Short mmCIF file of C-alpha atoms (C1' of nucleotides) in Angstrom, two decimals:
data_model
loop_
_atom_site.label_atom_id
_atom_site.label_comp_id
_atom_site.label_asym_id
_atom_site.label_seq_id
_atom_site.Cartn_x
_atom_site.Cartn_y
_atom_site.Cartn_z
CA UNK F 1 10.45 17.32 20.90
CA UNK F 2 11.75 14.29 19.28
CA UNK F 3 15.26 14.66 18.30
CA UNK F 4 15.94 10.99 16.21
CA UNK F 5 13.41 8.98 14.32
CA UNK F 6 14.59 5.08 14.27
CA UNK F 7 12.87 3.17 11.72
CA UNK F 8 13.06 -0.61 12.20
CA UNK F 9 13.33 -3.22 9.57
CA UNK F 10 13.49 -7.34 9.70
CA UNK F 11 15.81 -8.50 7.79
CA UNK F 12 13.92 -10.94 5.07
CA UNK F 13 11.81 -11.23 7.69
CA UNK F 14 9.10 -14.05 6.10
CA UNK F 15 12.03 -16.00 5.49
CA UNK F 16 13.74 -15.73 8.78
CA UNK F 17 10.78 -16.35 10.64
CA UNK F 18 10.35 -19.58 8.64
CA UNK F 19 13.88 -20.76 9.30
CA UNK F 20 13.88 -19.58 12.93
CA UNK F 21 10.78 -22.68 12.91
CA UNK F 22 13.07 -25.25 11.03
CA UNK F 23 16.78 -24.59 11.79
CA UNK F 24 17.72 -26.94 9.28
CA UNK F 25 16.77 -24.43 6.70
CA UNK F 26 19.60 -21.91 7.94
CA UNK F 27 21.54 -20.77 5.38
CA UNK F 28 19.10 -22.52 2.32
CA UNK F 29 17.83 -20.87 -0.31
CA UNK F 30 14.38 -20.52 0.77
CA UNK F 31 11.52 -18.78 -1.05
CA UNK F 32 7.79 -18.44 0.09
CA UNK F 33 5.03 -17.36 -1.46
CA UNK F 34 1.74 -18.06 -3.24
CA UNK F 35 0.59 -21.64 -2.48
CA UNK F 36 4.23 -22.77 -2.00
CA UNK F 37 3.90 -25.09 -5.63
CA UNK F 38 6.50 -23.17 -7.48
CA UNK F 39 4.48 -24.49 -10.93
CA UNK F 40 0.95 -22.81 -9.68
CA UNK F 41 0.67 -19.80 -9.94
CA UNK F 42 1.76 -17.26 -7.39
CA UNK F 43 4.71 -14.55 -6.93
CA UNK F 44 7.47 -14.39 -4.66
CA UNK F 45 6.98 -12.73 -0.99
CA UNK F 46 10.03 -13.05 0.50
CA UNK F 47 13.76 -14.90 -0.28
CA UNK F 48 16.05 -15.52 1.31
CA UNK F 49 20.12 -14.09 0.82
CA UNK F 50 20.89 -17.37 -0.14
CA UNK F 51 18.46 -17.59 -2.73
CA UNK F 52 18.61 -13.72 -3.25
CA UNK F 53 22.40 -14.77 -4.67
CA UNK F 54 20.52 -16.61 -7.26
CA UNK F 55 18.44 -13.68 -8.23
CA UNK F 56 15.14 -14.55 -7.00
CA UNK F 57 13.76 -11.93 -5.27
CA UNK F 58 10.17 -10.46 -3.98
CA UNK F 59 7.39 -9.78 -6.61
CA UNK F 60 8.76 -12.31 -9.64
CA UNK F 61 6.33 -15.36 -10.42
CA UNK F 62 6.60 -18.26 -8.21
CA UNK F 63 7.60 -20.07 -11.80
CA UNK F 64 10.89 -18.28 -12.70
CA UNK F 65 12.28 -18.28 -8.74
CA UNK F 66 11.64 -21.70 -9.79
CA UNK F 67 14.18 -21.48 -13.42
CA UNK F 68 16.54 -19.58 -11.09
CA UNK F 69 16.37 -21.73 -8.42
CA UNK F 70 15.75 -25.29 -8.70
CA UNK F 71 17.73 -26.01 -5.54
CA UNK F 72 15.60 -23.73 -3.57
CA UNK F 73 13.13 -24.67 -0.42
CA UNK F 74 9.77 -23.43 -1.70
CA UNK F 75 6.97 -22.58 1.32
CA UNK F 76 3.61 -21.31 0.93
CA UNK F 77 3.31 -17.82 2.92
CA UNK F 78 1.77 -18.80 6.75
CA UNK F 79 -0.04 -15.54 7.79
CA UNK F 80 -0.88 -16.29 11.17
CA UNK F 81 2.96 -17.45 11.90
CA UNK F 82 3.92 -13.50 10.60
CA UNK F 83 1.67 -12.04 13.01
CA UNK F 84 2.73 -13.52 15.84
CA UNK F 85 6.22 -12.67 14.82
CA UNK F 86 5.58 -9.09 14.16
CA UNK F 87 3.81 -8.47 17.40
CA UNK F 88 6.73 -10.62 19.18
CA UNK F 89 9.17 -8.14 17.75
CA UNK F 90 6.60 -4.60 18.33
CA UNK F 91 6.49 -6.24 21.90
CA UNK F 92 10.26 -5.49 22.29
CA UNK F 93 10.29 -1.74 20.83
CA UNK F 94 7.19 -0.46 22.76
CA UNK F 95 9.27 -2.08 26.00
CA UNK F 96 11.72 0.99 25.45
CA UNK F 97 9.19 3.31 26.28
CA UNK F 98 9.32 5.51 22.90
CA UNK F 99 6.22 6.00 20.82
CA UNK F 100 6.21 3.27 17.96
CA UNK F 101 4.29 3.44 14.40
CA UNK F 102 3.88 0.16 13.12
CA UNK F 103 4.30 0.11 9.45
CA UNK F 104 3.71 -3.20 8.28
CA UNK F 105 4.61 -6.88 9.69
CA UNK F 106 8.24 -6.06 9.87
CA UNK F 107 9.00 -2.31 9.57
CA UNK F 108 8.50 0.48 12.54
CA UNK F 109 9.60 4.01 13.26
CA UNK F 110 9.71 4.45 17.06
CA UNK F 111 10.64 8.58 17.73
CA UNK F 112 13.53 9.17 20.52
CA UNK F 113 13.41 12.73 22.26
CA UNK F 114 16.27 14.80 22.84
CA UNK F 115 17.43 13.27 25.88
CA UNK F 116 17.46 9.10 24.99
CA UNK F 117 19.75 10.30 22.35
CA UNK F 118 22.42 12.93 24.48
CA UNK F 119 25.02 10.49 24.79
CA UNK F 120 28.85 11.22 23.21
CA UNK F 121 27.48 8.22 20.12
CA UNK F 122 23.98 9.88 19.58
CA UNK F 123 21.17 7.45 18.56
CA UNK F 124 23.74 4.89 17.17
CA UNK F 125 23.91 3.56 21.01
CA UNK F 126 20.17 3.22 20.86
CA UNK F 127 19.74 1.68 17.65
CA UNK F 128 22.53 -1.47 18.99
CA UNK F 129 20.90 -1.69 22.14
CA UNK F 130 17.44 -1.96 20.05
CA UNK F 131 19.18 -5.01 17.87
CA UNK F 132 20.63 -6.79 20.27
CA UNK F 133 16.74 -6.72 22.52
CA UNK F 134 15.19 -7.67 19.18
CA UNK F 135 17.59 -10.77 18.62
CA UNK F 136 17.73 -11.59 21.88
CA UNK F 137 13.71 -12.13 22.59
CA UNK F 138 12.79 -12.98 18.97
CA UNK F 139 16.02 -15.00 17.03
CA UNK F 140 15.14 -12.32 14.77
CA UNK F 141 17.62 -9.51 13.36
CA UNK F 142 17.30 -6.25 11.82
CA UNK F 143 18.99 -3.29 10.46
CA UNK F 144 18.37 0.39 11.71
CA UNK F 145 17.82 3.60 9.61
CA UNK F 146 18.95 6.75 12.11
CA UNK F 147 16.98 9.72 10.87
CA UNK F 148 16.28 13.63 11.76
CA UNK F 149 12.61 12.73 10.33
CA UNK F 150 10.57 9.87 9.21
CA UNK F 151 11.45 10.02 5.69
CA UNK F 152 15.14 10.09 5.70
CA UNK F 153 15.10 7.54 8.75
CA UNK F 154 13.28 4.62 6.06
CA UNK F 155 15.56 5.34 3.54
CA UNK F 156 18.27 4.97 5.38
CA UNK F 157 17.81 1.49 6.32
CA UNK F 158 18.48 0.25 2.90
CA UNK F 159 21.74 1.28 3.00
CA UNK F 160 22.13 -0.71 6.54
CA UNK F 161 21.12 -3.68 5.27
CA UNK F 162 21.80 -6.59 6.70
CA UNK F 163 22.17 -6.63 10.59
CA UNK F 164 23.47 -2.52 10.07
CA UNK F 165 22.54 0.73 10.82
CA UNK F 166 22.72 4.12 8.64
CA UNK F 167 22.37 7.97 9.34
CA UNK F 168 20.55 9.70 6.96
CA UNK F 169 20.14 13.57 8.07
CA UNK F 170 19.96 17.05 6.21
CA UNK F 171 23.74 17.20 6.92
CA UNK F 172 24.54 13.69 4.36
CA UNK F 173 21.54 14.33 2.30
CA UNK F 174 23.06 15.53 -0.89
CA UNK F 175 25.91 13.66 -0.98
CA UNK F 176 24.40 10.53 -0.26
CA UNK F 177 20.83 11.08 -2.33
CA UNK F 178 21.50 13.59 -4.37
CA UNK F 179 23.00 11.90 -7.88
CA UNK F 180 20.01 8.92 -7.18
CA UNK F 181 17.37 8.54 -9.29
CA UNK F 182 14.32 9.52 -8.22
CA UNK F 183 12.59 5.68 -7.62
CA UNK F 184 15.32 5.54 -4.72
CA UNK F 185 12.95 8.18 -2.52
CA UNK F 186 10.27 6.38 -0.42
CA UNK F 187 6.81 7.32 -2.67
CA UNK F 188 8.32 7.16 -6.10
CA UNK F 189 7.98 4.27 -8.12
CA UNK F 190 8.66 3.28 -11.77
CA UNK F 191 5.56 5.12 -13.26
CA UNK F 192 6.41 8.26 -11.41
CA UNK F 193 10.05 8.49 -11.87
CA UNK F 194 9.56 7.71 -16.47
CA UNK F 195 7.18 10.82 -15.96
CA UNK F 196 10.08 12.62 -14.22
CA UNK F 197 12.83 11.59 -16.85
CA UNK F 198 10.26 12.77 -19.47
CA UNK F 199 10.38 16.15 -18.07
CA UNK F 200 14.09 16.16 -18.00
CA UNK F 201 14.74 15.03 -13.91
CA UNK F 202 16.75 12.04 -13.95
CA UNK F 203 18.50 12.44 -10.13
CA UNK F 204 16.67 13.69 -6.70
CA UNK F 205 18.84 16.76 -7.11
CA UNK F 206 17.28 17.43 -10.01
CA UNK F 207 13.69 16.72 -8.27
CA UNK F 208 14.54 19.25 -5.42
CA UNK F 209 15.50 22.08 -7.91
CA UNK F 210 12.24 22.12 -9.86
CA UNK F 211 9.62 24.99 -9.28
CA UNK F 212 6.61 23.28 -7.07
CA UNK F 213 4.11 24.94 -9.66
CA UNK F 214 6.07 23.05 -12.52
CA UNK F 215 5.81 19.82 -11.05
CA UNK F 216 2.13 20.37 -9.71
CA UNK F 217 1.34 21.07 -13.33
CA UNK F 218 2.19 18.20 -14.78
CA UNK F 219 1.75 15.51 -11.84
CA UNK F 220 -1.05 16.87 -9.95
CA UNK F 221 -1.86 19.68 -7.47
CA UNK F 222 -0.92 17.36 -4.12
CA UNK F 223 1.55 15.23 -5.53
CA UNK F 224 3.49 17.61 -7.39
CA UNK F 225 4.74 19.49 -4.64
CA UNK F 226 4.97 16.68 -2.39
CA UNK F 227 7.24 15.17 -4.50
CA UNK F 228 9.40 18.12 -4.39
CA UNK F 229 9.22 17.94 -0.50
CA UNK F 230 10.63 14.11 -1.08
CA UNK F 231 13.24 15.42 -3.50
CA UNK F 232 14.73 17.49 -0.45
CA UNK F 233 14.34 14.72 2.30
CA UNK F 234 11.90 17.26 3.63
CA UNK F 235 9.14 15.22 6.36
CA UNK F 236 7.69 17.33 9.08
CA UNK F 237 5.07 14.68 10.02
CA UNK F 238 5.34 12.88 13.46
CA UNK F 239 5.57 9.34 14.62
CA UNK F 240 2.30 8.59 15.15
CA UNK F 241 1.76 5.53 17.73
CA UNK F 242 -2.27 6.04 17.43
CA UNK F 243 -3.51 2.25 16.81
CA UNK F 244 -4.02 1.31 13.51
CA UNK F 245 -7.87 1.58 12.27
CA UNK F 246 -8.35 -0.20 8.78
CA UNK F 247 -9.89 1.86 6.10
CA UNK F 248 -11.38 -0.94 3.89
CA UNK F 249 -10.97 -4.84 3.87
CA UNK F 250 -11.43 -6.80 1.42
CA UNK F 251 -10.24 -10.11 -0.45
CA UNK F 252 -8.94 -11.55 -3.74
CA UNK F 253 -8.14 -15.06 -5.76
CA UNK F 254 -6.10 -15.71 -9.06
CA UNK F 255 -7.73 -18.72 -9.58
CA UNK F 256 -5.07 -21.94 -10.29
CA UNK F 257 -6.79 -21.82 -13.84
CA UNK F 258 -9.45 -19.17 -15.69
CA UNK F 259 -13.08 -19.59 -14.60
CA UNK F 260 -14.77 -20.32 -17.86
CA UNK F 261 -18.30 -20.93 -16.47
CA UNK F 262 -20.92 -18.19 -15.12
CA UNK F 263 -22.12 -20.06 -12.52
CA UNK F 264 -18.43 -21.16 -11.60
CA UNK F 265 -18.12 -17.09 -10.92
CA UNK F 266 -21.21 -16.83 -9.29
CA UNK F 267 -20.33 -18.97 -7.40
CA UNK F 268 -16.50 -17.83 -6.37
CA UNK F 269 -17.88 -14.39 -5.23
CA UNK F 270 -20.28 -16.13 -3.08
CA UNK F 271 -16.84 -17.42 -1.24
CA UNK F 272 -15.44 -14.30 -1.31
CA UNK F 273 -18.57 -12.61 -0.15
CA UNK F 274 -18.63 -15.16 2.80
CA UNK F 275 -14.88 -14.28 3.50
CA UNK F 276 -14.98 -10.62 3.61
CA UNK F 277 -18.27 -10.67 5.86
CA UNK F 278 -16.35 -13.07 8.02
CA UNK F 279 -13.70 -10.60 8.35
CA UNK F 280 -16.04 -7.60 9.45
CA UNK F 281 -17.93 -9.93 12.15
CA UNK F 282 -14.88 -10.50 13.63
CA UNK F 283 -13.54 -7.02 13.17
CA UNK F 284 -17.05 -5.53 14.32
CA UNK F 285 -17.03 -3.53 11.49
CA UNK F 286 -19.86 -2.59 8.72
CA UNK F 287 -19.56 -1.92 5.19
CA UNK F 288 -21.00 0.50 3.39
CA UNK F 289 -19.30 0.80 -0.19
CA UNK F 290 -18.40 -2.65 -2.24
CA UNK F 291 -15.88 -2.70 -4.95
CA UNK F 292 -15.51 -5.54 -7.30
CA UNK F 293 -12.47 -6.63 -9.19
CA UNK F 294 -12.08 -8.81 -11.99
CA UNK F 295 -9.13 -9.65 -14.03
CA UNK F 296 -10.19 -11.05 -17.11
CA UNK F 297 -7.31 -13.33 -19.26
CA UNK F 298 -4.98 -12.70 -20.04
CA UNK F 299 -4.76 -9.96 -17.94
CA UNK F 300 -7.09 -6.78 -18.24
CA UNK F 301 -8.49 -5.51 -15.26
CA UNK F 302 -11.63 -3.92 -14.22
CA UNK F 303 -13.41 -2.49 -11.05
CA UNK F 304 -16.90 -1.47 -10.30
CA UNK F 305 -17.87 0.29 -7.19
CA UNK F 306 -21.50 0.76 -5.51
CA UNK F 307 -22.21 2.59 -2.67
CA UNK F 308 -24.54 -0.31 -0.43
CA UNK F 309 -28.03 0.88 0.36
CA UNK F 310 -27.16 0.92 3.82
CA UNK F 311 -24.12 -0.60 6.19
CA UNK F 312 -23.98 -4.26 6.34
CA UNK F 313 -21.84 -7.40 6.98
CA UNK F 314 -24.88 -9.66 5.14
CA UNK F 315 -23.12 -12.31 3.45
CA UNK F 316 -25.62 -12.50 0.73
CA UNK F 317 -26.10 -8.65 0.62
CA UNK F 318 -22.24 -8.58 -0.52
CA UNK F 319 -22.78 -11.79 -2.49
CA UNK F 320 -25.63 -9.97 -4.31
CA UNK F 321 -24.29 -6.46 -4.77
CA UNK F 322 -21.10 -8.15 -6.39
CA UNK F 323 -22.81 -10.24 -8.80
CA UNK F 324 -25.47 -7.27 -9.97
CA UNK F 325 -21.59 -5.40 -10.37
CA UNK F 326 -20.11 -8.23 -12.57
CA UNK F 327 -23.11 -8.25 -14.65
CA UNK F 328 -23.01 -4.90 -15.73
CA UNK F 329 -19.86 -5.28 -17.04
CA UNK F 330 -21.22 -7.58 -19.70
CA UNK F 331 -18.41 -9.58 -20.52
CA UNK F 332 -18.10 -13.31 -21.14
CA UNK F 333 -14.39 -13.24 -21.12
CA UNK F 334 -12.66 -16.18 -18.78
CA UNK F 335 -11.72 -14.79 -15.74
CA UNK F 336 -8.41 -14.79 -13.93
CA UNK F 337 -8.88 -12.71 -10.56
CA UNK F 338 -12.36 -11.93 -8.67
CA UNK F 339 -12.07 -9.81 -5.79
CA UNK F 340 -14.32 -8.08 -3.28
CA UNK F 341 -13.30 -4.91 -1.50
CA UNK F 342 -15.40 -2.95 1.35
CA UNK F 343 -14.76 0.26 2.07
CA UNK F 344 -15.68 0.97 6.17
CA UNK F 345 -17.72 3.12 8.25
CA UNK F 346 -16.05 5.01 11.26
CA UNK F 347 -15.48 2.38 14.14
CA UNK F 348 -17.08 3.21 16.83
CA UNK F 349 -15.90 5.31 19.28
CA UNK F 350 -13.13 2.89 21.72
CA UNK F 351 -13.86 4.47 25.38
CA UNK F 352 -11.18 3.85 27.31
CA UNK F 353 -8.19 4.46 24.93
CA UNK F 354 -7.37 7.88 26.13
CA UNK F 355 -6.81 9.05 22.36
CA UNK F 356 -8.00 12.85 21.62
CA UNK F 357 -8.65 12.08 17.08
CA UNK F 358 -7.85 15.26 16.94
CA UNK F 359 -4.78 15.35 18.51
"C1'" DT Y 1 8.27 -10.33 -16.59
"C1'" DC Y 2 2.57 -15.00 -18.49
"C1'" DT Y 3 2.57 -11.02 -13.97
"C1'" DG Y 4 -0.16 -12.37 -5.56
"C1'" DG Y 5 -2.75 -10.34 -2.00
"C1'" DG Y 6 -3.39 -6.90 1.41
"C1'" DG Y 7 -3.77 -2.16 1.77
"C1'" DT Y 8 -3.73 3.58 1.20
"C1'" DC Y 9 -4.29 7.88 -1.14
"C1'" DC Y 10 -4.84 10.93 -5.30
"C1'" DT Y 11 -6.99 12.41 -9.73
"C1'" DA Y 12 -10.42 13.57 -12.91
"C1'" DG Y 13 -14.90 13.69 -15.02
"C1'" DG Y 14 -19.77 13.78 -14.50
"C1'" DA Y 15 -23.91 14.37 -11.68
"C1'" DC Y 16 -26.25 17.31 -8.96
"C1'" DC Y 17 -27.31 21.43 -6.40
"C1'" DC Y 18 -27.55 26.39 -5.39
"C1'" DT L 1 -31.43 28.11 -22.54
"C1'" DC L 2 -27.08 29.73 -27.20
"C1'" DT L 3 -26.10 29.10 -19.32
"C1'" DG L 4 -21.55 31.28 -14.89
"C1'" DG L 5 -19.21 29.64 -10.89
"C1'" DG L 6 -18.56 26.99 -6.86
"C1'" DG L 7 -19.15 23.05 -3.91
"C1'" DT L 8 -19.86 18.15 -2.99
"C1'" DC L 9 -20.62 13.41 -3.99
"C1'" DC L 10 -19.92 9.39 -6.83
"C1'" DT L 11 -17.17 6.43 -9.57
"C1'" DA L 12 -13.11 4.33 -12.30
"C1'" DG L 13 -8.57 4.09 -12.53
"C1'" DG L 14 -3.65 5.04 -11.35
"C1'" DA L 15 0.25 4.79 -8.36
"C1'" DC L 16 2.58 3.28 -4.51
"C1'" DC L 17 3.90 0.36 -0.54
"C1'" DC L 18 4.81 -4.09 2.14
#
DNA sequence: TCTGGGGTCCTAGGACCC
DNA sequence: TCTGGGGTCCTAGGACCC
């Protein structure tokens, strides 16, 4: 029975892990994202606190991080340098013997049974002896959230943050959540939480007290109560350290400036066509549904979606498929965004893994 | 807000079948 | 056919997260 859920966060973690690289950078402003050319463009991944201070932070356009800050060390994002990081880092909280659910590049719950966490300070102990491993073997720090389930153990980190740790149970729950809006709950956004306000909840305490059927009426049979469930910090699911198995793949472009020419988009889903079959080569995956994305200017986007005739990973099959897509669509508009998606068949079965799926 | 790229899951309407 | 009800699949779009 596990007793504590930890959840695990790097702290500005793209950033870090490009300053952890270049020392002189310590304490910069640095941003990184897009192509690194703060006048392309491109968003914002990650900041840094010193360029945080400024107000640039993740998701604004490459462009205004640059009005903010001028002074700022712009990088373009270095995939293959995150991964490496992120497994350096899973490395270290697998090594404590505790299931682990990776979450993303820099974010995982790991689930402590009663006993790890029996001492007079609880889980507390755990989580410092966790940040001190990760620093120690990576250069890397992180914050903590302590939780009695999944949920409450992510939201808690934010209020760690930096280098901290926070306990978030059923005991703190209301005082701490309860006079937040809804967005501050892990699966509310903006969209969700003006729906909310337009039926009258404004805080999580609100969220909790509404009827299930109330809130399944007007946001949907699953989500409605589900978001009640959020509203009460309620989370019975488990840390799940199964491997990850990707669902779809896929890949997009803004382009630097609008495709104008039909043969100059022909042509770009050809290269996206060659990237995502690529991708399932190496992955030994197949294919079998193809979505196609295209953003026309300024900004209106549209997806089309065809089931393939049979599995594949054929370049040109893709390439095809995609094009036939784009021309029912009809429109001569300049484009600002192609992308292919694939949705995946069922891997096949891994052998030796010792996993029961239905476990 | 001149607005990235990689994902996941849910919803709703229509087709199709019995 | 002036057509009921239920189930499943397909497709487009919405919302969210990192």
């Amino acid at each position: 029975v596990t007793a504590w859920v930890l959840h695990v966060d790097l702290d500005e973690f793209i950033a870090a892990v490009e300053v952890r690289r270049r020392p002189e950078l310590a304490g910069l402003p640095v941003v990184v994202g897009g192509s690194g050319d703060p006048t392309a463009r491109g968003v914002v991944a990650t900041a840094s606190y010193a360029a945080r201070e400024h107000g640039v932070g993740s998701g604004i356009p490459m462009r205004r991080a640059l009005r903010l800050c001028p002074e700022a060390v712009f990088l373009p994002a270095d995939h293959p340098a995150y991964d490496a990081a992120s497994a350096e880092v899973m490395a270290v909280l697998r090594a404590t013997g505790h299931p682990v659910q990776v979450l993303g590049w820099d974010e995982a719950f790991l689930g402590l049974p009663g006993v790890a966490a029996a001492g007079p300070d609880g889980p507390e102990r755990v989580a410092e002896q966790l940040q001190r491993d990760v620093l120690a073997a990576t250069g890397l720090h992180c914050s903590v959230g302590i939780g009695d389930n999944k949920l409450r153990a992510k939201i808690a980190t934010g209020f760690g943050k930096p280098r901290g740790r926070f306990r978030l149970t059923e005991e703190n729950w209301w005082a701490v959540m309860g006079d937040r809006s809804p967005d501050a709950l892990w699966g509310i956004g903006a969209r969700t939480a003006r729906k909310l306000a337009a039926l009258g909840i404004s805080t999580v305490a609100e969220l909790a007290a509404t009827p299930a059927q109330d809130l399944a009426e007007a946001l949907g049979p699953t989500m409605g109560p589900w978001y009640r469930r959020l509203g009460r910090g309620v989370d019975t699911s488990p840390v799940d350290p199964t491997p990850y198995v990707p669902r779809g793949l896929g890949h997009e472009t803004t382009y630097p400036t609008d495709l104008t020419d039909a043969a100059e988009v022909t042509a770009a889903l050809g290269v996206l066509a060659g990237r995502v079959a690529a991708d399932l080569v190496e992955q030994d995956r197949w294919a079998e549904r193809l979505v196609l994305k295209v953003r026309f200017a300024p900004f209106d986007t549209r997806t089309r979606s065809r089931r393939l005739a049979e599995p594949t990973r054929d370049e040109e099959v893709l390439a095809t498929t995609a094009r036939g897509l784009l021309a029912d669509l009809d429109d001569a508009r300049p484009v600002r965004l192609l992308g292919i998606r694939t949705e995946l068949t069922a891997p096949p079965k891994a052998e030796n893994q010792g996993k029961d799926p239905q476990k």
